[in-house]
mmCIF file of C-alpha atoms and ligand atoms in Angstrom:
data_model
loop_
_atom_site.group_PDB
_atom_site.id
_atom_site.type_symbol
_atom_site.label_atom_id
_atom_site.label_comp_id
_atom_site.label_asym_id
_atom_site.label_seq_id
_atom_site.Cartn_x
_atom_site.Cartn_y
_atom_site.Cartn_z
ATOM 1 C CA MET A 12 0.000 0.000 0.000
ATOM 2 C CA THR A 13 1.276 3.484 -0.822
ATOM 3 C CA GLU A 14 2.167 5.913 1.902
ATOM 4 C CA ALA A 15 -0.463 8.555 2.642
ATOM 5 C CA VAL A 16 -0.144 11.567 4.899
ATOM 6 C CA ALA A 17 -2.173 14.673 5.590
ATOM 7 C CA PHE A 18 -1.249 17.981 7.110
ATOM 8 C CA MET A 19 -3.145 20.808 8.676
ATOM 9 C CA GLY A 20 -1.689 24.301 8.700
ATOM 10 C CA GLY A 21 -2.821 27.091 10.993
ATOM 11 C CA THR A 22 -1.932 29.500 13.718
ATOM 12 C CA PHE A 23 -2.870 27.080 16.522
ATOM 13 C CA ASP A 24 -3.083 29.954 18.976
ATOM 14 C CA PRO A 25 -3.744 27.776 20.934
ATOM 15 C CA ILE A 26 -4.364 24.269 19.586
ATOM 16 C CA HIS A 27 -7.818 23.057 20.669
ATOM 17 C CA ASN A 28 -10.002 19.935 20.501
ATOM 18 C CA GLY A 29 -11.575 21.079 17.200
ATOM 19 C CA HIS A 30 -8.142 20.768 15.540
ATOM 20 C CA LEU A 31 -7.341 17.510 17.295
ATOM 21 C CA ARG A 32 -10.663 15.769 16.676
ATOM 22 C CA THR A 33 -10.455 16.788 12.990
ATOM 23 C CA ALA A 34 -6.921 15.432 12.657
ATOM 24 C CA LEU A 35 -7.832 12.140 14.317
ATOM 25 C CA GLU A 36 -11.004 11.580 12.281
ATOM 26 C CA ILE A 37 -9.162 12.365 9.027
ATOM 27 C CA ARG A 38 -6.458 9.893 9.940
ATOM 28 C CA GLN A 39 -9.066 7.192 10.523
ATOM 29 C CA LEU A 40 -11.160 8.100 7.479
ATOM 30 C CA LEU A 41 -8.227 7.824 5.082
ATOM 31 C CA ASP A 42 -6.216 5.234 7.001
ATOM 32 C CA LEU A 43 -3.260 7.612 6.941
ATOM 33 C CA ASN A 44 0.246 6.934 8.146
ATOM 34 C CA GLU A 45 0.229 10.309 9.863
ATOM 35 C CA VAL A 46 -1.397 13.722 10.151
ATOM 36 C CA ARG A 47 1.034 16.570 10.715
ATOM 37 C CA LEU A 48 0.078 19.835 12.347
ATOM 38 C CA ILE A 49 2.106 22.695 10.889
ATOM 39 C CA PRO A 50 1.996 25.967 12.800
ATOM 40 C CA CYS A 51 2.618 29.037 10.669
ATOM 41 C CA HIS A 52 5.243 31.698 11.060
ATOM 42 C CA ILE A 53 3.802 35.067 12.089
ATOM 43 C CA PRO A 54 5.607 38.110 10.720
ATOM 44 C CA VAL A 55 6.754 40.509 13.414
ATOM 45 C CA HIS A 56 5.068 43.534 11.867
ATOM 46 C CA ARG A 57 1.631 41.909 11.844
ATOM 47 C CA GLU A 58 -0.741 41.534 14.768
ATOM 48 C CA GLN A 59 0.937 39.034 17.066
ATOM 49 C CA PRO A 60 -0.840 35.976 18.393
ATOM 50 C CA GLY A 61 -1.251 35.634 22.164
ATOM 51 C CA SER A 62 1.714 33.270 22.280
ATOM 52 C CA ASN A 63 4.979 33.153 20.354
ATOM 53 C CA ALA A 64 6.041 30.526 17.822
ATOM 54 C CA GLN A 65 7.926 28.371 20.327
ATOM 55 C CA GLN A 66 4.978 28.414 22.709
ATOM 56 C CA ARG A 67 2.494 27.488 19.967
ATOM 57 C CA LEU A 68 4.824 24.692 18.902
ATOM 58 C CA GLU A 69 5.214 23.419 22.459
ATOM 59 C CA MET A 70 1.421 23.385 23.004
ATOM 60 C CA ILE A 71 0.956 21.247 19.874
ATOM 61 C CA ARG A 72 3.722 18.921 21.056
ATOM 62 C CA LEU A 73 1.989 18.478 24.397
ATOM 63 C CA ALA A 74 -1.385 17.959 22.707
ATOM 64 C CA VAL A 75 -0.275 15.177 20.351
ATOM 65 C CA GLU A 76 2.049 13.416 22.770
ATOM 66 C CA GLY A 77 1.071 9.780 23.005
ATOM 67 C CA GLU A 78 -1.325 9.852 20.034
ATOM 68 C CA ALA A 79 0.299 7.662 17.404
ATOM 69 C CA GLY A 80 -0.132 9.152 13.951
ATOM 70 C CA LEU A 81 -0.514 12.796 14.990
ATOM 71 C CA SER A 82 2.631 14.894 14.941
ATOM 72 C CA VAL A 83 3.896 18.447 14.848
ATOM 73 C CA ASP A 84 6.032 19.692 11.959
ATOM 74 C CA ASP A 85 8.048 22.865 12.565
ATOM 75 C CA ARG A 86 9.149 23.574 8.977
ATOM 76 C CA GLU A 87 7.295 26.891 8.665
ATOM 77 C CA ILE A 88 8.476 28.145 12.039
ATOM 78 C CA GLN A 89 12.094 27.194 11.316
ATOM 79 C CA ARG A 90 12.202 29.487 8.286
ATOM 80 C CA SER A 91 13.545 32.942 8.914
ATOM 81 C CA GLU A 92 10.540 34.503 7.198
ATOM 82 C CA PRO A 93 6.893 33.583 6.633
ATOM 83 C CA SER A 94 6.373 31.067 3.867
ATOM 84 C CA TYR A 95 3.462 30.629 1.525
ATOM 85 C CA THR A 96 1.437 27.408 1.579
ATOM 86 C CA ILE A 97 2.789 26.618 -1.888
ATOM 87 C CA ASN A 98 6.341 26.570 -0.426
ATOM 88 C CA THR A 99 5.215 24.170 2.300
ATOM 89 C CA LEU A 100 3.580 21.920 -0.287
ATOM 90 C CA GLU A 101 6.730 21.920 -2.417
ATOM 91 C CA SER A 102 8.865 21.102 0.573
ATOM 92 C CA LEU A 103 6.567 18.259 1.716
ATOM 93 C CA ARG A 104 6.457 16.817 -1.797
ATOM 94 C CA GLN A 105 10.240 16.916 -1.950
ATOM 95 C CA GLU A 106 10.535 15.178 1.399
ATOM 96 C CA LEU A 107 7.873 12.510 0.805
ATOM 97 C CA GLY A 108 8.459 11.714 -2.878
ATOM 98 C CA GLN A 109 6.222 11.683 -5.940
ATOM 99 C CA GLN A 110 4.119 8.623 -5.064
ATOM 100 C CA THR A 111 2.987 9.523 -1.554
ATOM 101 C CA SER A 112 -0.594 10.696 -1.204
ATOM 102 C CA ILE A 113 -0.457 14.119 0.459
ATOM 103 C CA SER A 114 -3.624 15.872 1.645
ATOM 104 C CA MET A 115 -3.948 19.401 2.848
ATOM 105 C CA VAL A 116 -6.761 19.546 5.420
ATOM 106 C CA MET A 117 -8.614 22.792 5.962
ATOM 107 C CA GLY A 118 -11.802 23.945 7.608
ATOM 108 C CA MET A 119 -14.552 25.444 5.454
ATOM 109 C CA ASP A 120 -13.775 28.947 6.807
ATOM 110 C CA SER A 121 -10.231 28.729 5.378
ATOM 111 C CA PHE A 122 -11.365 27.083 2.148
ATOM 112 C CA LEU A 123 -13.738 29.963 1.340
ATOM 113 C CA THR A 124 -10.708 32.290 1.099
ATOM 114 C CA LEU A 125 -8.619 29.871 -0.968
ATOM 115 C CA SER A 126 -8.583 31.855 -4.203
ATOM 116 C CA SER A 127 -6.757 34.712 -2.456
ATOM 117 C CA TRP A 128 -3.817 32.456 -1.486
ATOM 118 C CA HIS A 129 -0.540 32.798 -3.381
ATOM 119 C CA ARG A 130 -0.441 30.337 -6.367
ATOM 120 C CA TRP A 131 -3.517 28.526 -5.041
ATOM 121 C CA ASP A 132 -4.355 27.096 -8.454
ATOM 122 C CA GLU A 133 -1.149 25.012 -8.322
ATOM 123 C CA PHE A 134 -1.986 23.349 -4.988
ATOM 124 C CA LEU A 135 -3.693 20.320 -6.572
ATOM 125 C CA GLU A 136 -0.572 19.586 -8.639
ATOM 126 C CA LEU A 137 1.189 18.883 -5.345
ATOM 127 C CA ALA A 138 -1.512 17.592 -3.002
ATOM 128 C CA HIS A 139 -5.188 16.798 -2.476
ATOM 129 C CA ILE A 140 -7.386 19.252 -0.630
ATOM 130 C CA LEU A 141 -9.674 17.920 2.050
ATOM 131 C CA VAL A 142 -12.234 20.390 3.319
ATOM 132 C CA VAL A 143 -13.969 19.699 6.599
ATOM 133 C CA GLN A 144 -17.242 21.307 7.552
ATOM 134 C CA ARG A 145 -17.087 23.791 10.357
ATOM 135 C CA PRO A 146 -20.198 24.883 12.263
ATOM 136 C CA GLY A 147 -21.336 28.255 10.935
ATOM 137 C CA TRP A 148 -19.545 28.025 7.579
ATOM 138 C CA GLU A 149 -21.146 26.806 4.340
ATOM 139 C CA ILE A 150 -20.200 27.211 0.697
ATOM 140 C CA SER A 151 -23.100 28.998 -0.949
ATOM 141 C CA LEU A 152 -24.570 28.273 -4.347
ATOM 142 C CA GLY A 153 -22.962 30.610 -6.855
ATOM 143 C CA HIS A 154 -19.721 30.932 -4.863
ATOM 144 C CA HIS A 155 -16.918 31.823 -7.276
ATOM 145 C CA LEU A 156 -15.128 28.527 -6.482
ATOM 146 C CA GLU A 157 -18.188 26.441 -7.434
ATOM 147 C CA ASP A 158 -17.031 25.483 -10.960
ATOM 148 C CA TRP A 159 -13.540 24.740 -9.728
ATOM 149 C CA CYS A 160 -15.004 22.520 -6.973
ATOM 150 C CA ARG A 161 -17.153 20.605 -9.472
ATOM 151 C CA ARG A 162 -14.129 19.983 -11.665
ATOM 152 C CA TYR A 163 -11.906 18.439 -8.995
ATOM 153 C CA SER A 164 -14.391 16.988 -6.476
ATOM 154 C CA VAL A 165 -14.339 13.317 -5.653
ATOM 155 C CA GLN A 166 -16.847 11.554 -3.424
ATOM 156 C CA SER A 167 -14.778 8.779 -1.949
ATOM 157 C CA PRO A 168 -11.816 8.886 0.419
ATOM 158 C CA GLU A 169 -10.398 5.979 -1.604
ATOM 159 C CA SER A 170 -9.602 8.326 -4.542
ATOM 160 C CA ILE A 171 -7.425 10.312 -2.175
ATOM 161 C CA ARG A 172 -5.774 7.283 -0.641
ATOM 162 C CA SER A 173 -4.816 5.814 -4.014
ATOM 163 C CA THR A 174 -3.404 8.863 -5.855
ATOM 164 C CA PRO A 175 -0.673 11.349 -4.912
ATOM 165 C CA CYS A 176 -2.567 14.601 -5.588
ATOM 166 C CA GLY A 177 -5.285 16.321 -7.630
ATOM 167 C CA CYS A 178 -8.565 15.676 -5.788
ATOM 168 C CA LEU A 179 -10.865 17.825 -3.714
ATOM 169 C CA LEU A 180 -12.924 16.094 -1.041
ATOM 170 C CA MET A 181 -15.509 17.853 1.088
ATOM 171 C CA HIS A 182 -16.246 15.839 4.163
ATOM 172 C CA ARG A 183 -18.552 16.121 7.126
ATOM 173 C CA LEU A 184 -16.900 15.062 10.385
ATOM 174 C CA THR A 185 -18.253 15.244 13.913
ATOM 175 C CA PRO A 186 -18.918 18.988 14.220
ATOM 176 C CA VAL A 187 -16.863 20.538 17.007
ATOM 177 C CA ASP A 188 -17.740 24.180 17.441
ATOM 178 C CA ILE A 189 -14.537 25.410 19.082
ATOM 179 C CA SER A 190 -12.286 28.243 17.915
ATOM 180 C CA ALA A 191 -8.985 29.545 19.243
ATOM 181 C CA THR A 192 -10.591 33.007 19.393
ATOM 182 C CA ARG A 193 -13.140 31.675 21.883
ATOM 183 C CA ILE A 194 -10.442 29.967 23.976
ATOM 184 C CA ARG A 195 -8.404 33.201 24.162
ATOM 185 C CA GLU A 196 -11.523 35.127 25.127
ATOM 186 C CA LEU A 197 -12.388 32.690 27.938
ATOM 187 C CA ILE A 198 -8.892 32.917 29.404
ATOM 188 C CA ARG A 199 -8.773 36.708 29.083
ATOM 189 C CA THR A 200 -12.017 36.967 31.037
ATOM 190 C CA ASN A 201 -10.890 34.541 33.731
ATOM 191 C CA GLN A 202 -13.118 31.667 32.654
ATOM 192 C CA SER A 203 -11.917 28.109 32.262
ATOM 193 C CA PRO A 204 -11.410 26.607 28.780
ATOM 194 C CA ARG A 205 -11.256 23.134 30.299
ATOM 195 C CA TYR A 206 -12.650 20.307 28.113
ATOM 196 C CA LEU A 207 -12.237 22.483 24.998
ATOM 197 C CA ILE A 208 -8.459 22.050 24.990
ATOM 198 C CA PRO A 209 -6.338 19.155 26.302
ATOM 199 C CA ASP A 210 -5.564 19.384 30.026
ATOM 200 C CA GLN A 211 -1.816 19.387 29.394
ATOM 201 C CA VAL A 212 -2.200 22.442 27.106
ATOM 202 C CA TRP A 213 -4.312 24.270 29.703
ATOM 203 C CA LYS A 214 -1.671 23.487 32.335
ATOM 204 C CA HIS A 215 1.045 24.910 30.075
ATOM 205 C CA ILE A 216 -0.997 28.068 29.392
ATOM 206 C CA ARG A 217 -1.405 28.670 33.127
ATOM 207 C CA GLU A 218 2.249 27.999 33.908
ATOM 208 C CA GLN A 219 3.368 30.395 31.172
ATOM 209 C CA GLY A 220 0.682 32.991 31.916
ATOM 210 C CA LEU A 221 -0.452 33.071 28.271
ATOM 211 C CA TYR A 222 -3.481 34.957 26.870
ATOM 212 C CA ARG A 223 -3.986 37.081 29.965
HETATM 213 P P1 LIG B 17 -8.889 31.596 15.309
HETATM 214 O O1 LIG B 17 -10.164 31.515 16.102
HETATM 215 O O2 LIG B 17 -7.762 32.274 16.053
HETATM 216 O O3 LIG B 17 -9.095 32.143 13.918
HETATM 217 P P2 LIG B 17 -9.010 28.768 14.649
HETATM 218 O O4 LIG B 17 -9.690 28.103 15.792
HETATM 219 O O5 LIG B 17 -9.812 29.015 13.394
HETATM 220 O O6 LIG B 17 -8.316 30.121 15.132
HETATM 221 P P3 LIG B 17 -6.620 28.060 13.166
HETATM 222 O O7 LIG B 17 -5.305 27.744 13.774
HETATM 223 O O8 LIG B 17 -6.760 29.339 12.472
HETATM 224 O O9 LIG B 17 -7.728 27.905 14.324
HETATM 225 O O10 LIG B 17 -7.101 26.874 12.230
HETATM 226 C C1 LIG B 17 -6.242 26.002 11.537
HETATM 227 C C2 LIG B 17 -7.080 25.113 10.626
HETATM 228 O O11 LIG B 17 -7.981 24.303 11.406
HETATM 229 C C3 LIG B 17 -7.970 25.896 9.649
HETATM 230 O O12 LIG B 17 -8.007 25.205 8.407
HETATM 231 C C4 LIG B 17 -9.329 25.858 10.321
HETATM 232 O O13 LIG B 17 -10.375 25.944 9.378
HETATM 233 C C5 LIG B 17 -9.320 24.495 10.987
HETATM 234 N N1 LIG B 17 -10.163 24.450 12.177
HETATM 235 C C6 LIG B 17 -10.024 25.200 13.288
HETATM 236 N N2 LIG B 17 -10.974 24.893 14.199
HETATM 237 C C7 LIG B 17 -11.731 23.919 13.647
HETATM 238 C C8 LIG B 17 -12.896 23.193 14.093
HETATM 239 N N3 LIG B 17 -13.455 23.423 15.282
HETATM 240 N N4 LIG B 17 -13.422 22.268 13.247
HETATM 241 C C9 LIG B 17 -12.862 22.053 12.032
HETATM 242 N N5 LIG B 17 -11.786 22.702 11.561
HETATM 243 C C10 LIG B 17 -11.210 23.630 12.342
#
């Protein structure tokens, strides 16, 4: 059987159970070797997240510890400047070879902005795109990506498992209505985010005094 991996990019500020449940269900759905979480680099002149790159990385590490098949990949953070998704795709393809099935997982909220991403129309030459539903976000009829979606959509996870790139799969997972924005807001207002994020991440946030 060919190798198959997926990755999920994001700010992960902080990582929460919506990210983790999505990653786990995708791994099971596609019988993947691994799902990598890839935190992005934040440029210094832009609005800073509530935690720095090393802290975001450490929280993901703590969150996936002990879960075989979920891992953190620091390639974007290791670069001295922010990279585009296309650079990450090129680098993953180079690392994993031409035959490996690579899927980029994104929530519907991210997918709706896809056509504004740098060289987005080359993504499917390097990977599959797997869009997961997110409560509150729907693609509407007449959306400018509708024709593009029709052209590349596949219905079965098997198409993704058996080819290296080129397919778009929209999939409904267990809806988990959690956002990092909400977690930051709870902490800022002295409320507990417990059960929305892993306990070890909440412990780390308290020890480091993050998001206050
Ligand atoms: P913020 O609230 O700060 O915007 P976020 O919770 O959306 O953060 P990100 O790190 O921006 O988290 O998300 C990374 C990726 O995970 C994106 O593709 C996003 O759509 C997806 N994602 C985030 N939360 C969920 C969720 N609850 N269910 C499904 N996908 C999610």
